[in-house]
Coordinates of C-alpha atoms in Angstrom, one line a residue:
M68 CA 135.8 92.7 86.4
R69 CA 132.2 91.5 86.6
P70 CA 133.1 88.0 88.0
Q71 CA 135.2 89.6 90.6
A72 CA 132.3 91.9 91.5
E73 CA 129.9 89.0 91.7
R74 CA 132.3 87.0 93.9
A75 CA 132.7 90.1 96.1
A76 CA 128.9 90.5 96.4
S77 CA 128.5 86.8 97.3
D78 CA 131.3 87.0 99.9
G79 CA 129.8 90.2 101.3
L80 CA 126.4 88.4 101.6
I81 CA 128.0 85.5 103.5
W82 CA 130.2 87.6 105.7
G83 CA 127.4 90.0 106.5
L84 CA 125.2 87.2 107.7
Q85 CA 128.0 85.5 109.6
R86 CA 128.8 88.8 111.3
R87 CA 125.2 89.3 112.4
L88 CA 124.9 85.7 113.6
L89 CA 128.1 85.9 115.6
V90 CA 127.1 89.2 117.2
M91 CA 123.7 87.7 118.1
L92 CA 125.6 84.7 119.6
F93 CA 128.3 86.7 121.4
L94 CA 125.9 89.1 123.1
P95 CA 124.0 86.4 125.1
L96 CA 127.1 84.4 125.8
G97 CA 128.9 87.5 127.0
M98 CA 125.9 88.4 129.2
V99 CA 125.9 84.8 130.6
G100 CA 129.6 85.1 131.3
M101 CA 129.2 88.4 133.2
V102 CA 126.3 87.0 135.2
S103 CA 128.4 83.9 136.0
V104 CA 131.4 86.1 137.1
F105 CA 129.1 88.1 139.3
F106 CA 127.6 85.0 141.0
H107 CA 131.0 83.4 141.4
Y108 CA 132.2 86.5 143.1
Q109 CA 129.2 86.6 145.4
S110 CA 129.7 82.9 146.1
A111 CA 133.4 83.6 147.0
G112 CA 132.4 86.5 149.3
T113 CA 129.9 84.2 151.0
A114 CA 132.5 81.5 151.5
A115 CA 135.0 84.0 152.9
L116 CA 132.4 85.3 155.4
Q117 CA 131.7 81.7 156.4
Q118 CA 135.5 81.2 156.8
D119 CA 135.8 84.2 159.1
Q120 CA 132.9 82.9 161.2
Q121 CA 134.6 79.5 161.4
L122 CA 137.9 81.0 162.5
L123 CA 136.1 83.1 165.1
H124 CA 134.3 80.0 166.4
L125 CA 137.6 78.0 166.6
V126 CA 139.7 80.6 168.4
P127 CA 138.0 80.1 171.9
L128 CA 138.4 76.3 171.4
L129 CA 142.1 76.8 170.6
A130 CA 142.4 78.9 173.8
D131 CA 140.7 76.1 175.8
S132 CA 143.2 73.7 174.4
V133 CA 146.1 75.3 176.3
V134 CA 147.2 73.3 179.3
V135 CA 150.1 73.8 181.8
S136 CA 152.3 70.7 181.7
Q137 CA 155.8 70.5 183.3
D138 CA 156.7 67.0 182.0
G139 CA 154.9 67.0 178.6
S140 CA 153.6 63.5 179.3
D141 CA 150.3 64.1 177.4
S142 CA 150.6 62.2 174.1
R143 CA 148.2 64.7 172.4
A144 CA 150.2 67.8 173.2
L145 CA 151.6 69.5 170.1
G146 CA 154.5 71.2 171.9
T147 CA 155.7 72.7 175.1
E148 CA 157.1 76.0 175.9
L149 CA 157.7 77.3 179.4
G150 CA 155.4 74.6 180.7
L151 CA 152.7 75.2 178.1
A152 CA 151.1 72.5 175.9
L153 CA 148.2 72.2 173.6
L154 CA 145.6 69.5 174.1
L155 CA 143.6 70.2 170.9
A156 CA 139.9 70.1 170.9
P157 CA 138.5 67.8 168.2
P158 CA 137.1 70.6 166.0
V159 CA 140.5 72.4 166.1
E160 CA 142.4 69.2 165.4
E161 CA 140.1 68.4 162.5
F162 CA 140.6 71.9 161.0
L163 CA 144.4 71.7 161.1
K164 CA 144.4 68.2 159.6
E165 CA 142.0 69.2 156.7
R166 CA 144.2 72.2 155.9
E167 CA 147.6 70.7 156.5
G168 CA 150.1 73.0 154.9
F169 CA 147.5 75.8 154.6
A170 CA 146.7 76.4 158.3
A171 CA 148.7 77.8 161.2
Y172 CA 148.2 78.8 164.8
G173 CA 150.1 80.8 167.4
L174 CA 150.0 81.7 171.1
M175 CA 151.6 85.0 172.2
D176 CA 151.9 86.7 175.5
A177 CA 150.6 90.2 176.1
S178 CA 153.9 91.7 174.8
G179 CA 153.7 89.8 171.5
R180 CA 156.3 87.2 172.2
L181 CA 155.5 83.9 170.5
L182 CA 155.0 81.1 172.9
L183 CA 153.7 78.3 170.7
G184 CA 152.9 78.0 167.0
D185 CA 154.3 79.1 163.6
A186 CA 157.0 81.8 163.7
W187 CA 155.9 83.5 160.5
L188 CA 152.6 84.8 162.0
P189 CA 152.7 88.5 162.4
T190 CA 152.6 90.2 165.8
V191 CA 149.1 91.4 166.5
L192 CA 148.3 93.0 169.8
P193 CA 144.5 93.5 170.0
S194 CA 143.7 96.4 172.4
T195 CA 140.3 94.9 173.3
G196 CA 138.8 91.5 173.7
D197 CA 137.3 91.7 170.1
A198 CA 138.8 89.6 167.4
E199 CA 140.9 91.3 164.7
F200 CA 141.1 89.9 161.1
L201 CA 143.9 90.5 158.6
S202 CA 145.3 88.9 155.5
V203 CA 148.9 87.8 155.3
V204 CA 150.8 86.5 152.3
E205 CA 153.3 83.8 153.2
G206 CA 154.9 81.5 150.7
G207 CA 152.7 82.7 147.8
V208 CA 149.6 81.9 149.8
T209 CA 147.2 84.4 151.2
Y210 CA 146.2 83.5 154.7
R211 CA 143.2 84.8 156.6
V212 CA 144.4 85.4 160.1
V213 CA 142.3 86.1 163.3
A214 CA 143.8 87.3 166.5
Q215 CA 141.9 87.6 169.9
R216 CA 142.8 88.0 173.5
N217 CA 141.5 85.0 175.5
D218 CA 141.8 83.7 179.0
T219 CA 143.6 80.4 179.0
A220 CA 144.9 78.0 181.7
A221 CA 148.2 80.0 181.5
G222 CA 146.5 83.3 181.9
E223 CA 145.5 85.9 179.3
L224 CA 147.2 85.1 175.9
I225 CA 146.8 86.3 172.3
V226 CA 145.4 83.4 170.3
M227 CA 145.9 83.4 166.5
L228 CA 144.6 81.1 163.9
A229 CA 145.3 81.3 160.1
D230 CA 143.5 79.7 157.1
G231 CA 145.2 79.7 153.7
S232 CA 142.1 78.4 151.9
D233 CA 140.5 81.8 151.5
A234 CA 138.0 81.5 148.6
R235 CA 138.4 85.2 147.6
Q236 CA 142.1 84.7 146.7
N237 CA 141.1 81.9 144.3
W238 CA 137.9 83.3 142.8
L239 CA 139.7 84.9 139.8
E240 CA 141.4 81.6 139.0
T241 CA 138.1 79.8 139.4
V242 CA 136.3 82.3 137.1
L243 CA 139.1 81.9 134.5
L244 CA 138.9 78.1 134.5
R245 CA 135.2 77.6 135.0
V246 CA 133.6 80.5 133.2
L247 CA 135.8 82.5 130.9
L248 CA 137.8 79.7 129.4
P249 CA 134.8 77.4 128.6
N250 CA 132.9 80.4 127.2
L251 CA 135.8 81.4 125.1
L252 CA 136.2 77.9 123.7
L253 CA 132.5 77.8 123.1
L254 CA 132.7 81.1 121.2
L255 CA 135.6 79.9 119.0
V256 CA 133.8 76.6 118.2
A257 CA 130.5 78.5 117.5
A258 CA 132.3 81.0 115.3
A259 CA 133.9 78.2 113.2
A260 CA 130.5 76.4 113.1
V261 CA 128.6 79.5 112.1
T262 CA 131.2 80.4 109.4
W263 CA 130.9 76.9 107.9
A264 CA 127.2 76.6 108.3
V265 CA 126.4 80.0 106.8
A266 CA 128.6 79.4 103.8
R267 CA 127.0 76.1 103.2
A268 CA 123.5 77.2 103.9
L269 CA 123.7 80.2 101.6
R270 CA 125.3 78.3 98.7
P271 CA 121.8 77.5 97.2
L272 CA 120.9 81.2 97.4
I273 CA 124.1 82.2 95.7
D274 CA 123.6 79.6 93.0
L275 CA 120.0 80.9 92.5
K276 CA 121.2 84.5 92.4
D277 CA 123.8 83.6 89.7
A278 CA 121.2 81.7 87.7
V279 CA 118.8 84.7 87.8
E280 CA 121.6 87.2 87.2
H281 CA 122.9 85.5 84.1
R282 CA 119.4 85.3 82.5
S283 CA 118.5 87.3 79.5
P284 CA 116.2 90.2 80.2
R285 CA 113.7 88.7 77.8
D286 CA 113.8 85.2 79.5
L287 CA 110.8 85.1 81.9
S288 CA 110.4 81.4 81.9
P289 CA 109.9 79.8 85.3
I290 CA 112.9 78.4 87.3
D291 CA 112.9 74.7 87.9
A292 CA 111.8 74.4 91.5
E293 CA 112.5 70.7 91.7
S294 CA 116.2 71.2 91.3
A295 CA 116.3 73.8 94.0
P296 CA 116.9 72.8 97.7
A297 CA 113.8 72.6 99.9
E298 CA 114.9 75.6 101.8
V299 CA 114.7 77.9 98.8
R300 CA 111.7 76.4 97.0
P301 CA 109.3 79.0 98.5
L302 CA 111.6 81.7 97.1
V303 CA 111.7 80.0 93.7
A304 CA 107.9 79.8 93.7
S305 CA 107.6 83.5 94.5
L306 CA 110.1 84.3 91.7
N307 CA 108.1 82.2 89.3
R308 CA 104.9 84.0 90.2
L309 CA 106.7 87.3 89.7
F310 CA 108.0 86.2 86.3
S311 CA 104.5 85.1 85.4
L312 CA 103.0 88.5 86.3
V313 CA 105.8 90.4 84.5
N314 CA 105.3 88.2 81.5
D315 CA 101.6 88.7 81.5
Q316 CA 102.1 92.5 81.8
T317 CA 104.7 92.4 79.0
Q318 CA 102.3 90.5 76.7
A319 CA 99.5 92.9 77.5
Q320 CA 101.7 95.9 76.7
R321 CA 102.7 94.3 73.4
R322 CA 99.1 93.6 72.5
F323 CA 98.2 97.2 73.6
V324 CA 100.9 98.7 71.4
A325 CA 99.9 96.5 68.5
D326 CA 96.2 97.4 68.9
A327 CA 97.0 101.0 69.3
A328 CA 99.1 101.0 66.1
H329 CA 96.2 99.3 64.3
Q330 CA 93.6 101.8 65.6
L331 CA 95.8 104.8 64.7
R332 CA 96.6 103.4 61.3
T333 CA 93.1 103.9 59.9
P334 CA 92.6 107.6 60.7
L335 CA 96.2 108.4 59.8
A336 CA 95.9 106.5 56.5
G337 CA 92.7 108.6 55.7
L338 CA 94.5 111.8 56.5
Q339 CA 97.5 110.8 54.5
A340 CA 95.4 109.7 51.5
Q341 CA 93.5 113.1 51.6
V342 CA 96.7 115.1 51.9
E343 CA 98.4 113.0 49.1
A344 CA 95.4 113.7 46.8
W345 CA 95.7 117.5 47.5
A346 CA 99.4 117.3 46.9
Q347 CA 98.9 115.5 43.6
A348 CA 96.5 118.2 42.5
A349 CA 98.9 120.9 43.6
R350 CA 101.7 119.7 41.4
S351 CA 100.0 121.0 38.2
M352 CA 99.3 124.4 39.8
G353 CA 101.4 127.4 40.2
A354 CA 102.7 128.8 43.4
G355 CA 100.1 131.5 43.6
D356 CA 97.1 129.4 42.6
M357 CA 94.3 128.6 45.0
L358 CA 93.5 125.0 45.7
S359 CA 89.7 124.5 46.1
L360 CA 88.4 122.0 48.7
R361 CA 85.0 120.4 48.9
V362 CA 83.0 120.6 52.1
D363 CA 82.8 116.8 52.5
Q364 CA 86.6 116.5 52.2
V365 CA 87.1 119.1 54.9
Q366 CA 84.6 117.3 57.1
R367 CA 86.2 113.9 56.6
M368 CA 89.6 115.4 57.4
R369 CA 88.2 117.0 60.6
D370 CA 86.6 113.8 61.7
A371 CA 89.8 111.8 61.1
T372 CA 91.8 114.5 63.0
R373 CA 89.3 114.4 65.9
R374 CA 89.3 110.7 66.0
T375 CA 93.1 110.5 66.1
S376 CA 93.3 113.2 68.8
Q377 CA 90.7 111.4 70.9
L378 CA 92.5 108.1 70.5
A379 CA 95.8 109.6 71.5
N380 CA 94.2 111.2 74.6
Q381 CA 92.6 107.9 75.5
L382 CA 95.8 106.0 75.1
L383 CA 97.6 108.6 77.3
A384 CA 94.8 108.2 80.0
L385 CA 95.2 104.4 79.9
S386 CA 98.9 104.7 80.3
R387 CA 98.5 107.0 83.3
A388 CA 96.1 104.6 84.9
D389 CA 98.6 101.8 84.5
S390 CA 101.4 103.9 86.0
V391 CA 99.2 104.9 89.0
S392 CA 98.4 101.2 89.6
A393 CA 102.1 100.4 89.6
D394 CA 103.5 103.3 91.5
A395 CA 100.7 103.7 94.2
Q396 CA 100.9 107.5 94.3
P397 CA 99.4 109.2 97.3
M398 CA 95.7 110.0 97.1
E399 CA 93.7 113.1 97.9
Q400 CA 90.1 113.9 99.0
V401 CA 87.8 114.2 96.0
D402 CA 84.3 115.8 96.0
L403 CA 82.2 113.6 93.7
R404 CA 79.3 116.0 93.6
E405 CA 81.5 118.8 92.3
L406 CA 83.1 116.4 89.8
C407 CA 79.7 115.4 88.4
E408 CA 78.7 119.0 88.1
N409 CA 81.9 119.9 86.2
I410 CA 81.5 117.0 83.8
L411 CA 77.9 117.9 83.2
A412 CA 78.8 121.4 82.2
L413 CA 81.5 120.1 79.9
Y414 CA 79.0 118.0 77.9
L415 CA 76.1 120.4 77.7
D416 CA 77.0 121.6 74.2
A417 CA 77.5 118.0 72.9
A418 CA 74.1 117.0 74.3
T419 CA 72.5 120.1 72.9
S420 CA 73.6 119.2 69.4
K421 CA 71.8 115.9 69.7
Q422 CA 68.7 117.3 71.5
M423 CA 69.4 115.2 74.5
D424 CA 68.0 115.6 78.1
L425 CA 71.2 115.7 80.1
G426 CA 70.7 116.1 83.9
I427 CA 72.1 115.4 87.3
E428 CA 70.8 114.0 90.6
S429 CA 73.5 114.5 93.2
A430 CA 74.0 114.2 97.0
P431 CA 77.2 115.1 99.0
A432 CA 79.8 112.4 98.6
Q433 CA 83.5 112.4 99.0
T434 CA 86.2 109.8 98.6
R435 CA 90.0 109.5 98.5
G436 CA 91.6 109.1 95.1
H437 CA 93.4 110.7 92.2
A438 CA 91.2 113.7 91.2
W439 CA 92.5 113.9 87.6
L440 CA 92.0 110.2 87.1
L441 CA 88.5 110.1 88.5
R442 CA 87.7 113.1 86.2
E443 CA 89.0 111.0 83.3
L444 CA 86.9 108.0 84.4
L445 CA 83.7 110.1 84.4
I446 CA 84.5 111.8 81.1
N447 CA 84.9 108.4 79.4
I448 CA 81.6 107.1 80.8
V449 CA 79.7 110.2 79.9
D450 CA 81.3 110.5 76.5
N451 CA 80.3 106.8 75.9
A452 CA 76.7 107.6 76.8
V453 CA 76.5 110.8 74.7
K454 CA 78.1 109.0 71.7
Y455 CA 75.8 105.9 71.7
T456 CA 72.5 107.4 72.9
P457 CA 70.3 108.3 70.0
P458 CA 69.2 111.9 69.5
G459 CA 66.4 113.0 71.9
G460 CA 67.6 110.5 74.5
R461 CA 68.0 110.9 78.2
I462 CA 71.2 110.8 80.2
T463 CA 71.5 111.2 84.0
L464 CA 74.5 111.6 86.2
R465 CA 74.1 110.6 89.8
C466 CA 76.3 110.5 92.9
G467 CA 75.7 109.9 96.6
L468 CA 76.5 107.8 99.7
E469 CA 75.2 104.5 100.8
E470 CA 75.8 102.4 104.0
T471 CA 76.9 98.8 103.5
P472 CA 78.0 96.1 106.0
A473 CA 81.6 97.0 105.1
G474 CA 81.0 100.7 105.8
W475 CA 80.1 103.9 103.9
R476 CA 80.5 103.9 100.1
A477 CA 80.6 106.9 97.9
W478 CA 79.2 106.2 94.4
M479 CA 78.8 107.7 90.9
E480 CA 76.7 106.4 88.1
V481 CA 75.7 107.4 84.6
E482 CA 72.4 106.1 83.2
D483 CA 71.1 106.5 79.6
D484 CA 68.2 105.1 77.6
G485 CA 70.2 104.1 74.6
P486 CA 70.6 100.7 73.0
G487 CA 72.3 99.3 76.1
I488 CA 74.7 96.3 76.3
A489 CA 73.6 92.7 76.4
C490 CA 74.4 90.8 79.6
D491 CA 76.7 88.4 77.9
E492 CA 78.7 91.3 76.4
Q493 CA 79.1 93.4 79.5
T494 CA 82.3 91.7 80.6
R495 CA 83.8 91.9 77.1
V496 CA 83.2 95.6 76.5
L497 CA 85.6 96.3 79.4
Q498 CA 88.4 94.9 77.3
R499 CA 90.6 97.2 75.4
F500 CA 89.6 98.0 71.8
Y501 CA 86.6 95.7 71.9
R502 CA 83.4 97.0 70.2
L503 CA 80.0 95.4 70.0
P504 CA 79.4 93.7 66.7
G505 CA 77.3 95.8 64.3
T506 CA 78.1 99.1 66.0
Q507 CA 77.9 101.9 63.5
T508 CA 78.9 104.8 65.7
E509 CA 82.6 105.8 65.4
G510 CA 84.7 104.8 68.4
N511 CA 87.9 103.1 69.5
G512 CA 86.6 100.6 72.1
L513 CA 88.6 102.3 74.8
G514 CA 86.2 104.4 76.8
L515 CA 84.8 101.8 79.2
A516 CA 88.2 100.0 79.3
I517 CA 89.9 103.1 80.5
A518 CA 87.2 103.8 83.1
D519 CA 87.5 100.2 84.4
E520 CA 91.3 100.5 84.6
I521 CA 91.0 103.7 86.6
A522 CA 88.5 102.1 88.9
R523 CA 90.8 99.2 89.5
A524 CA 93.6 101.6 90.3
H525 CA 91.2 102.8 93.1
R526 CA 90.6 99.2 94.3
T527 CA 87.1 98.9 92.8
Q528 CA 85.6 98.2 89.4
L529 CA 82.8 99.3 87.1
Q530 CA 79.3 97.7 87.5
L531 CA 77.2 97.5 84.3
A532 CA 73.5 97.0 84.4
V533 CA 70.3 97.6 82.4
G534 CA 68.7 101.0 82.9
A535 CA 65.8 101.6 85.3
M536 CA 63.2 101.6 82.5
G537 CA 64.3 98.1 81.3
H538 CA 66.5 99.4 78.5
G539 CA 69.6 101.5 78.1
L540 CA 72.7 101.2 80.2
R541 CA 73.6 102.1 83.8
V542 CA 77.3 102.3 84.7
R543 CA 78.1 102.5 88.4
V544 CA 81.3 102.7 90.4
A545 CA 81.6 102.8 94.2
F546 CA 84.5 103.9 96.4
D547 CA 85.4 103.9 100.1
A548 CA 83.8 107.0 101.4
V549 CA 85.2 109.7 103.6
T550 CA 82.9 109.2 106.6
P551 CA 80.4 112.1 106.4
P552 CA 78.7 114.0 109.3
L553 CA 75.2 112.8 110.2
A554 CA 73.6 116.0 108.9
T555 CA 75.2 115.5 105.5
V556 CA 73.9 111.9 105.3
A557 CA 70.4 113.0 106.2
H558 CA 70.4 115.7 103.6
G559 CA 68.6 114.3 100.5
P560 CA 70.0 114.4 96.9
Q561 CA 70.0 117.6 94.9
R562 CA 68.4 117.2 91.5
G563 CA 69.0 119.3 88.4
R564 CA 67.5 118.7 85.0
S565 CA 66.4 120.7 82.0
A566 CA 62.9 122.1 82.5
D567 CA 61.8 124.0 79.5
G568 CA 64.7 123.2 77.2
P569 CA 66.4 119.9 76.2
V570 CA 69.7 120.4 78.1
R571 CA 69.4 123.4 80.3
E572 CA 70.9 122.7 83.7
S573 CA 69.1 123.9 86.9
K574 CA 70.2 123.5 90.5
E575 CA 68.0 123.7 93.6
G576 CA 69.1 124.9 97.0

């Protein structure tokens, strides 16, 4: 069933392209044919009008050609009847010779009796001196006939002249032979050529499709571009780039899972060892006996549980940041000042326990992004600062706007006076699970990596620098700003910092 489905898909691809090409070919050719028919018809009408004008011009000449001859001695006379003869004027004689077999003339008296000429001509009795035109079919030929009363040498006669070369009776045949038939042949040849050319041109694509389709899902090795036709090499190169990106992402996911398993193993092993020790002690006790626990055991178990929970939350945040980068979900307007104030309130208790000075210096700033991810970004940066800044230290959250050559930027930063990060390590600390050598504080090496991943999902990145006092760390991230009103830009930053206590938050304005 599958080979039949694949052949059906290939045939459908070829036939679909053939159909589109044929339609694109037929439409202009059909329009050209219609225009040609129209112009041929106009040309035939013009020729017919010129024919009528010529007949109208020759009728007086034919009337002047009538002579009265009793003996018929004139060698140029066409015939005699009741003493009448025709001594043709040169234009009339030339007209009859050029259209021999397709031209006729006639002379009738006032009652319609034929005196000279072809007997098949109809009897036409013009009531005035104006010429009358009519079409007559004789012997399968349509004749254009003109009849007019004219004064002749034999008195007033009805002079008739017929022309069987009327362009309008042949225009349909001309169109069929000169327009429709050649275009029809051209369409048939083009259809055959398109069918053959499309099938041949798409064969490399069909072969490439079959090669990719029959690959193992785990096979992300590049396709040999040299063996592919030149026409599809750009496509092969694009596929190889895609395979490379997917392979890199797959490898990163595998490393991530392996690192996550390694990081989770330590706290889980500690929890399991502690629980196993309690279970071993409980085996020798009765069902109603109380199991006593030391304070240090409970604290170790709490620390291990907190570390496991924090690591799970960080892994979830990292996974969400990856999914946002891939899915490009719609963004919303985010108030960075409000975000900084909320995170400040969230970490006041943690800063109080370490006697830290935690404050904020904020100005109105808004951007477009994922509010829940930007909250996670700031939480990880502040958590990293609180965790690694020694007791009694100083941490400041800031946000605001700045004008750059590329436009307005909304920014946030967190600055501390802790140990900081050496310049040669600032790039490496953004890697997942990387921790500075000699770090004693517990952690997973994910905080700044998550923040940087979220920043990249918002088309920016973290900027690490030394603190303003020459030590500590300043982490900054800037986004495209929602263009603010002038009054908002002119309004200065709003500062809040503990005044008579280590972490009491105060807001002005």
